[in-house]
CSV table of C-alpha atoms in Angstrom, one decimal:
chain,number,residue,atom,x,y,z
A,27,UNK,CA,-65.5,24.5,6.3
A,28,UNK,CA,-68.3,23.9,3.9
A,29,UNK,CA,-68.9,20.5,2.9
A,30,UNK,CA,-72.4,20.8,1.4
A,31,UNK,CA,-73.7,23.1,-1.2
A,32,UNK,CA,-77.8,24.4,-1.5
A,33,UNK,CA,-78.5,25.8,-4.8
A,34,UNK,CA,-78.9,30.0,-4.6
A,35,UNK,CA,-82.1,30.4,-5.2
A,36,UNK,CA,-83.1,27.6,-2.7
A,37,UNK,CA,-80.7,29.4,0.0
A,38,UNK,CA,-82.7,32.7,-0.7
A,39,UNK,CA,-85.9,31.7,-0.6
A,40,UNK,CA,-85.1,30.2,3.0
A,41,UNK,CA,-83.3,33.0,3.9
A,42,UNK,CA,-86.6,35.7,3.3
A,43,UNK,CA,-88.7,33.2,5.2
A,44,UNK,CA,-86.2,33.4,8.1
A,45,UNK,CA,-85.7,36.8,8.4
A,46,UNK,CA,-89.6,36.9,8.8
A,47,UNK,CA,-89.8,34.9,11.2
A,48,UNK,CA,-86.8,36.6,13.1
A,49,UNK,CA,-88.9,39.8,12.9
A,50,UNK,CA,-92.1,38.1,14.1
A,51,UNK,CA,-90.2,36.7,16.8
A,52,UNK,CA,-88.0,39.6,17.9
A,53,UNK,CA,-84.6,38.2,17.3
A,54,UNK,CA,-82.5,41.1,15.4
A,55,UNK,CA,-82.2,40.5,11.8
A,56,UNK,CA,-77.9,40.7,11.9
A,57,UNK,CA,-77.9,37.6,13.9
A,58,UNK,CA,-79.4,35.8,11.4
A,59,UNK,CA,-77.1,37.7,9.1
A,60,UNK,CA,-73.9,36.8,11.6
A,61,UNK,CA,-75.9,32.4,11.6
A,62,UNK,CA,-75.3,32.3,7.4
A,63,UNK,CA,-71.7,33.7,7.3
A,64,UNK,CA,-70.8,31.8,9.7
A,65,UNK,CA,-72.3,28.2,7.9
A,66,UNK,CA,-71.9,29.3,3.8
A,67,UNK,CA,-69.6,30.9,1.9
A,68,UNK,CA,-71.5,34.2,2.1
A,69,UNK,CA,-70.4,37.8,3.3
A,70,UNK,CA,-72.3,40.8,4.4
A,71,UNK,CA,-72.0,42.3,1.2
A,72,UNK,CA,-73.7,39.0,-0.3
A,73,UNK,CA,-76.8,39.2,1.6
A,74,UNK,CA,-77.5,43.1,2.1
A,75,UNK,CA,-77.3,42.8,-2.0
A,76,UNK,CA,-79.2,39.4,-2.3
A,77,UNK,CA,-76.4,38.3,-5.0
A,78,UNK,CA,-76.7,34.8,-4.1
A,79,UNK,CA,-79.8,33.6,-5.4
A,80,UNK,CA,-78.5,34.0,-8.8
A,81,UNK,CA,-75.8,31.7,-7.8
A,82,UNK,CA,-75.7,27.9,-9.0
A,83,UNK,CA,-74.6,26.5,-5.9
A,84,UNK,CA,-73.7,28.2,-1.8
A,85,UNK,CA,-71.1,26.3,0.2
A,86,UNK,CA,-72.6,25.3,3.3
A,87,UNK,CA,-71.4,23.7,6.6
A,88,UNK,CA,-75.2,22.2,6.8
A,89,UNK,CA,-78.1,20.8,4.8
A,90,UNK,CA,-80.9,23.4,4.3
A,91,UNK,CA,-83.0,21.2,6.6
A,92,UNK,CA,-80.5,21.4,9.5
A,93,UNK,CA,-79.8,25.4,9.2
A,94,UNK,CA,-83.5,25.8,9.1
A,95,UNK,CA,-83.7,23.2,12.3
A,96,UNK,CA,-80.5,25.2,14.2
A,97,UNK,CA,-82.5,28.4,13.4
A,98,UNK,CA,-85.9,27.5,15.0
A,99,UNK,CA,-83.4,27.0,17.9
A,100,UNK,CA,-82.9,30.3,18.1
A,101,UNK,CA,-86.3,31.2,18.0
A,102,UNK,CA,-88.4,29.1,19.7
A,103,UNK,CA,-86.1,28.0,22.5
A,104,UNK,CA,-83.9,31.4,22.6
A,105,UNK,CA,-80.7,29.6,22.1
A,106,UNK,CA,-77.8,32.0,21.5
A,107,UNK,CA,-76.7,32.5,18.0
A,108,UNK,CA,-72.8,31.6,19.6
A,109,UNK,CA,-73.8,28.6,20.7
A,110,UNK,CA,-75.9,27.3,17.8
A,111,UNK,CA,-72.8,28.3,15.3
A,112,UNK,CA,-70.2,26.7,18.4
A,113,UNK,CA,-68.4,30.4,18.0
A,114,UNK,CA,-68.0,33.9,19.2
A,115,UNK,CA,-65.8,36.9,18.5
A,116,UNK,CA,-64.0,38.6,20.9
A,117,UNK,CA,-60.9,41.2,20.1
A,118,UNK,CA,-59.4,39.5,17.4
A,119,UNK,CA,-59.8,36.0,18.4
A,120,UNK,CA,-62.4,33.6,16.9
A,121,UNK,CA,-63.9,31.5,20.3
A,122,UNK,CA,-64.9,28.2,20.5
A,123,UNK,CA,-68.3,28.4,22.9
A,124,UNK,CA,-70.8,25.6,24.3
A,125,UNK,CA,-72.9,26.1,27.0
A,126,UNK,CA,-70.1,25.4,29.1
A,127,UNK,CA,-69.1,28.4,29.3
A,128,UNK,CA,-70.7,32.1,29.2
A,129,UNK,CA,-70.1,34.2,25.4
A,130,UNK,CA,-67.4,36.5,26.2
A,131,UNK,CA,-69.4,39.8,26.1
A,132,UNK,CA,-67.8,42.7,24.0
A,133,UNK,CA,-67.8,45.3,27.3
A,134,UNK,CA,-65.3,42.8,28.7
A,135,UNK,CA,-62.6,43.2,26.0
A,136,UNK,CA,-62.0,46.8,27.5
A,137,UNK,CA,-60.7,45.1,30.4
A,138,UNK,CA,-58.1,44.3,28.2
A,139,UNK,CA,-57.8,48.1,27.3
A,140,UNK,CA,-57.2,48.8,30.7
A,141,UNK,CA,-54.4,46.3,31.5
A,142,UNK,CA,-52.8,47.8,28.6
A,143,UNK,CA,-53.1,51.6,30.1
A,144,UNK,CA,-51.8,50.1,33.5
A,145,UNK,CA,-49.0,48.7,32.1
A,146,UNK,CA,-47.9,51.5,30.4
A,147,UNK,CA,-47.9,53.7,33.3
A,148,UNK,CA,-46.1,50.8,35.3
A,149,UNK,CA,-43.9,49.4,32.8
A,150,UNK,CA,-43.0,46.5,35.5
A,151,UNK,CA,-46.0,45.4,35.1
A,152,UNK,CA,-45.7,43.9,31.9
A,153,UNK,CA,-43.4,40.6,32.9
A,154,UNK,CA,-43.8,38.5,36.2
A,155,UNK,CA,-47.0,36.3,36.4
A,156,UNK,CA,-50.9,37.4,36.0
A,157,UNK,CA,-53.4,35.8,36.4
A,158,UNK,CA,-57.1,34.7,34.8
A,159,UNK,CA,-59.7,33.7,37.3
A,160,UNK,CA,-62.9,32.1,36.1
A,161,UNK,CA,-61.7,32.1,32.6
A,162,UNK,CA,-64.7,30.3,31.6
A,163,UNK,CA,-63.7,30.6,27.2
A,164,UNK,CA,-60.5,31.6,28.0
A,165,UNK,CA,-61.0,35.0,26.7
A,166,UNK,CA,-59.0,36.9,29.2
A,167,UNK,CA,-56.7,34.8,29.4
A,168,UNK,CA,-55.5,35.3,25.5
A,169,UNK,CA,-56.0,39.1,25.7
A,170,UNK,CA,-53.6,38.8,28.2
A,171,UNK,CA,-51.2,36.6,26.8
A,172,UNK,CA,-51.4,38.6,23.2
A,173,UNK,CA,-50.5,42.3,25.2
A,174,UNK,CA,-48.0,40.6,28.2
A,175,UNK,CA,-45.1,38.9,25.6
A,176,UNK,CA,-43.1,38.7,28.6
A,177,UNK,CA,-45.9,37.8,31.3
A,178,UNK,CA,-46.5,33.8,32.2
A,179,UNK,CA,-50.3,33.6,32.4
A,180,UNK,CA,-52.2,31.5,34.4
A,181,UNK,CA,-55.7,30.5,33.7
A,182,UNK,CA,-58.2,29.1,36.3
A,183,UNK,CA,-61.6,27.3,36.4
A,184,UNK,CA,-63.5,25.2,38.9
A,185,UNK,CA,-65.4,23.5,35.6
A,186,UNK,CA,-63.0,21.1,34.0
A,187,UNK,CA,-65.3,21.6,30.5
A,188,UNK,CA,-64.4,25.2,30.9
A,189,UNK,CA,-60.8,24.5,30.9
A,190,UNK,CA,-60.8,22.2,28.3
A,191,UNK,CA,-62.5,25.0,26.0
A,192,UNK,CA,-60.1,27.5,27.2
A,193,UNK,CA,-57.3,24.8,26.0
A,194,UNK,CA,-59.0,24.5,22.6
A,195,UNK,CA,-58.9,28.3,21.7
A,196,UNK,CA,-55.3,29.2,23.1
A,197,UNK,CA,-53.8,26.1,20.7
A,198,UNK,CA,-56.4,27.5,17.9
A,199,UNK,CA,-54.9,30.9,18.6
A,200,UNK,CA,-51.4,30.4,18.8
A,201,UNK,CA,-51.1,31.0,22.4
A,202,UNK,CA,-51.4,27.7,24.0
A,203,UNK,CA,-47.8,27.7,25.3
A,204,UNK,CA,-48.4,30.9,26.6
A,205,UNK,CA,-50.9,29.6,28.8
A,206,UNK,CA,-51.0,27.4,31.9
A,207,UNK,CA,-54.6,26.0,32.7
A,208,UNK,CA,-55.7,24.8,36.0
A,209,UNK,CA,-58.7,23.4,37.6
A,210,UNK,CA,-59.4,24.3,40.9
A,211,UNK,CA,-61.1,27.3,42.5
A,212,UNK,CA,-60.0,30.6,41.9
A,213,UNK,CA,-55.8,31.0,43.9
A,214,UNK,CA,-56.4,27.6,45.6
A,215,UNK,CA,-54.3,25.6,42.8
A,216,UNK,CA,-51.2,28.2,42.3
A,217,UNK,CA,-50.9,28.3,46.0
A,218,UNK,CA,-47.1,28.4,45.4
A,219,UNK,CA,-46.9,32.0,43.6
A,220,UNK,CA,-47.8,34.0,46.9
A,221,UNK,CA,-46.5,37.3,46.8
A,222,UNK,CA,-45.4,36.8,43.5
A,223,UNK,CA,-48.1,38.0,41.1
A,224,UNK,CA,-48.2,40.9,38.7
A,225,UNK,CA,-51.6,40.8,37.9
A,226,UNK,CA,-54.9,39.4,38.7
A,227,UNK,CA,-58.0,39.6,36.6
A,228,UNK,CA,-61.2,38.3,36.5
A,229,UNK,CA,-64.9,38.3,35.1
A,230,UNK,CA,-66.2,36.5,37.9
A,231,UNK,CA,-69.9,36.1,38.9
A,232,UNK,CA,-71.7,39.2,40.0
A,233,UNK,CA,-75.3,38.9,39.0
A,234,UNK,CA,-77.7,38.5,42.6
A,235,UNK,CA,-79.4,35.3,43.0
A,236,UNK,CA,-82.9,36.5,43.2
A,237,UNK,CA,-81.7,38.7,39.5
A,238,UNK,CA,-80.2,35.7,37.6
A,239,UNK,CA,-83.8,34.3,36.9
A,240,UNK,CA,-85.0,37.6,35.4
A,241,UNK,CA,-82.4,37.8,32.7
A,242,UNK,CA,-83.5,37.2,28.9
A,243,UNK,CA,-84.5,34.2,28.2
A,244,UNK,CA,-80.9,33.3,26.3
A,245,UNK,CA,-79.4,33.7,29.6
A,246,UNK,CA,-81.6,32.4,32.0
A,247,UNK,CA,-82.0,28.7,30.0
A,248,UNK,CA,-78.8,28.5,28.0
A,249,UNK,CA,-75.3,29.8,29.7
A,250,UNK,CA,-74.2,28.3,33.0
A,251,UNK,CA,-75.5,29.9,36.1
A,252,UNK,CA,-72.3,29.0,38.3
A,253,UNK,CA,-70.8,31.9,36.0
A,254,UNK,CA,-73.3,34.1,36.8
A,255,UNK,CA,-74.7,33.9,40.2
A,256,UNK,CA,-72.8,36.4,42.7
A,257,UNK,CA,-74.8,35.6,46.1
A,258,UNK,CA,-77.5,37.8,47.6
A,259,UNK,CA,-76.1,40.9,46.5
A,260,UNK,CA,-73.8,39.6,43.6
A,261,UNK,CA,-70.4,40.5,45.5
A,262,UNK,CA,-69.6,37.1,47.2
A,263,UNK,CA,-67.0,36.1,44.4
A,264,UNK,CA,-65.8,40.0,44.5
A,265,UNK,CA,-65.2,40.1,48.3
A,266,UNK,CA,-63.2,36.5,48.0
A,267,UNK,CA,-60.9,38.3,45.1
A,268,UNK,CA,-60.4,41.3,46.5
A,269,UNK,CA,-60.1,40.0,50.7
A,270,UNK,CA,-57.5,36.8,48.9
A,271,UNK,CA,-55.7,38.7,46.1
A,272,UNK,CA,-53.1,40.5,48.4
A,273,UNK,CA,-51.6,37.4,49.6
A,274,UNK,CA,-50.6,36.8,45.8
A,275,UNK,CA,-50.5,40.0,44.5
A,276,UNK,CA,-46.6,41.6,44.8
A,277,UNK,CA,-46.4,44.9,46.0
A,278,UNK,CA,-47.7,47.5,42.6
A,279,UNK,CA,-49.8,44.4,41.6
A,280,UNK,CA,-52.8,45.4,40.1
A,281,UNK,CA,-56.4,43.9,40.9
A,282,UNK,CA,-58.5,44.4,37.5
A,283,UNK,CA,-62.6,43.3,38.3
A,284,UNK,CA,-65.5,43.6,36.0
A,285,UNK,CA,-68.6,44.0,37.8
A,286,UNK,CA,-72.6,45.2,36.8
A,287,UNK,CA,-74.1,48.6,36.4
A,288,UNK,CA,-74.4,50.0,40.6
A,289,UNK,CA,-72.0,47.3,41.9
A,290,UNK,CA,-68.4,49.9,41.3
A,291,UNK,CA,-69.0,52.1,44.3
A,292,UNK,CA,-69.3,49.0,46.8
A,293,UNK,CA,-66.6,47.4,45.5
A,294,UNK,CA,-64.4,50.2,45.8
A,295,UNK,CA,-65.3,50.8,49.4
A,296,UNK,CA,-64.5,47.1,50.1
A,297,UNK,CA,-61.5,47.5,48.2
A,298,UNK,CA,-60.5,50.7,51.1
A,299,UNK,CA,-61.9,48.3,54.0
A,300,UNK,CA,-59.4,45.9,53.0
A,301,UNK,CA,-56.5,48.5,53.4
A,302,UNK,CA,-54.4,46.5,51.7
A,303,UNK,CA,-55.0,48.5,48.3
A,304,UNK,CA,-54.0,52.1,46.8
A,305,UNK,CA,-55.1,54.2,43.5
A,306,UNK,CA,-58.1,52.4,43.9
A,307,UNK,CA,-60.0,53.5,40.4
A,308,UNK,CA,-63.5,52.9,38.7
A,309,UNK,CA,-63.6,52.1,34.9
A,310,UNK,CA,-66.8,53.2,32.6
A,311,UNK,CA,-66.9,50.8,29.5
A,312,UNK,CA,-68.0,52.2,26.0
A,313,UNK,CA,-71.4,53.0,26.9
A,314,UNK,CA,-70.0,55.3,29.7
A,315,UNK,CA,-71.5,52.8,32.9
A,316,UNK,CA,-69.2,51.9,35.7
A,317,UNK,CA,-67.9,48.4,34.8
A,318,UNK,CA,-64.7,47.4,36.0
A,319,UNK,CA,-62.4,48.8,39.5
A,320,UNK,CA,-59.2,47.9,39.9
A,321,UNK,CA,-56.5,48.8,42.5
A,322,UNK,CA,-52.6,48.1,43.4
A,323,UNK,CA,-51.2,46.0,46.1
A,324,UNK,CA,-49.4,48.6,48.4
C-alpha cells in the first residue's frame, strides 16, 4: 500500500499536534490511532511507544500534507474515520466503505452469532437459500456466506452504488461466487424463490424521521439517510419484512431483524399479529439492549 515515505521525526511531530487537536475537538484519540495504521507502515505497538520518530523514513499511502488535510476532515466536518481511510472492519473481513453505504456497526456482527445458534438448533437450516436485504456494504451478506457453505445467498439493494460495493468486498474476500447481487427493492427482484427461502436477514432502516436529524454529526451529514430513516416511528421497512417474508420464507424459515434500543417489543407483537410466525424471540447484543427479533415461518 504505501507509495510515499515522511521521514520519522517529521511523522511524529505531526502526529503530537494531531492528537491535540483530536483532544480539543473531541474526537477519541484511537481513531486517530486506527487513521495512521491504516495509511503508514505503523502498528499499535509503534505509536503507544513513539518508536518511529527515530526512524529514517515511514511508508505512507499519502503526503504529510494530504494525511494532515484527510484529518482536518475528520475534525472540522465530522467525517467518519471509515470513510476518510475508504475502510472498515467487521468480523474478520476488511470493508471497502464510501458514503454510499452506512459503516457496518460492530453490534450487527452478532446477528451473525445468532444465525449460527439457529442453525445449529435447526441443522436444515444451514443449506437452501437466505437472504440479505439492504445489504448496503455487503456485510451480512459475507457473514452469511462464510457460516452457510452449503447456503446460496442472495444480496439486495435499491442503490445500485451499494451493490457495486457489496461486489467489490465479496471478490476482495473470496466470496464473490458465493454471492448473487441484485438491485431492486427488498423480495421484489427474487420474486421466483417464494416459499423457497431458508433465511432472511436484514439491517434495514429503523431510525424515526423526526430522530435521524438528531444523530451525531458523523451520521447526520456523512452516511446515507435512505439507510436510516424508518418512517414516523422507525418500523415502516420492519412491518414490510415481517407482513412480505412469509410468502418466501419455507416453513422453519427463520426471520433475523436488527432494530434500535425500545423498538423489540413492538416488533415482536407485529411479528404475533401477523400469525404467520412461531418461537418468536428477542436478541440483547453485547451491551445487554434489545437489538435483534427473529421468528420461524410456521
Amino acid at each position: 500500500m504505501p507509495s510515499l515515505s515522511i521521514p520519522g521525526q517529521q511523522l511524529w511531530t505531526w502526529y503530537q499536534q494531531a492528537r491535540q487537536q483530536s483532544l480539543e475537538a473531541g474526537v477519541p484519540l484511537y481513531e486517530l490511532d486506527w487513521f495512521l495504521q491504516a495509511l503508514a507502515d505503523l502498528d499499535a505497538l509503534a505509536l503507544r511507544l513513539g518508536t518511529f520518530q527515530t526512524q529514517p523514513q515511514v511508508g505512507v499511502a499519502r503526503s504529510l500534507s494530504d494525511l494532515d488535510a484527510l484529518w482536518q476532515q475528520r475534525l472540522n466536518q465530522r467525517v467518519p474515520v471509515q470513510y476518510l481511510v475508504g475502510v472498515a472492519p467487521w468480523r474478520k473481513f476488511s470493508l471497502t466503505v464510501t458514503p454510499d453505504v452506512l459503516i457496518p456497526r460492530p453490534e450487527t456482527e452478532l446477528i451473525i452469532d445468532i444465525v449460527q445458534a439457529q442453525v445449529r438448533a435447526h441443522p436444515d437450516l444451514q443449506r437452501g437459500h437466505w437472504v440479505d436485504l439492504g445489504t448496503g456494504s455487503g456485510a451480512i451478506a459475507l457473514g452469511l456466506a462464510e457460516t452457510l457453505p452449503q447456503a446460496t445467498i442472495h444480496a439486495i439493494d435499491q442503490s445500485p452504488a451499494a451493490i457495486a460495493i457489496a461486489q467489490q468486498n465479496a471478490q476482495q474476500n473470496g466470496l464473490g461466487d458465493r454471492i448473487q447481487f441484485y438491485v431492486g427493492s427488498w423480495f421484489d427482484p427474487i420474486q421466483g424463490l417464494e416459499g423457497q427461502v431458508s433465511g432472511c436477514v436484514s439491517n434495514p432502516p429503523y431510525i424515526p424521521t423526526d430522530v435521524v436529524n438528531t444523530l451525531q454529526p458523523e451520521v447526520v451529514r456523512h452516511e446515507p439517510h435512505a439507510a436510516l430513516d424508518g418512517g414516523q416511528d422507525g418500523l415502516d421497512c420492519i412491518r414490510h419484512l415481517a407482513t412480505t417474508a412469509p410468502k418466501y420464507l419455507r416453513s422453519g424459515g427463520l426471520w433475523l431483524v436488527e432494530l434500535m434500543q425500545g423498538q423489540a417489543q413492538d416488533v415482536a407483537q407485529i411479528l404475533g399479529h401477523i400469525g404467520q410466525y412461531r418461537h418468536i424471540q428477542i436478541h440483547a447484543d453485547l451491551a445487554g439492549i434489545e437489538r435483534f427479533v427473529s421468528g420461524d415461518r410456521r
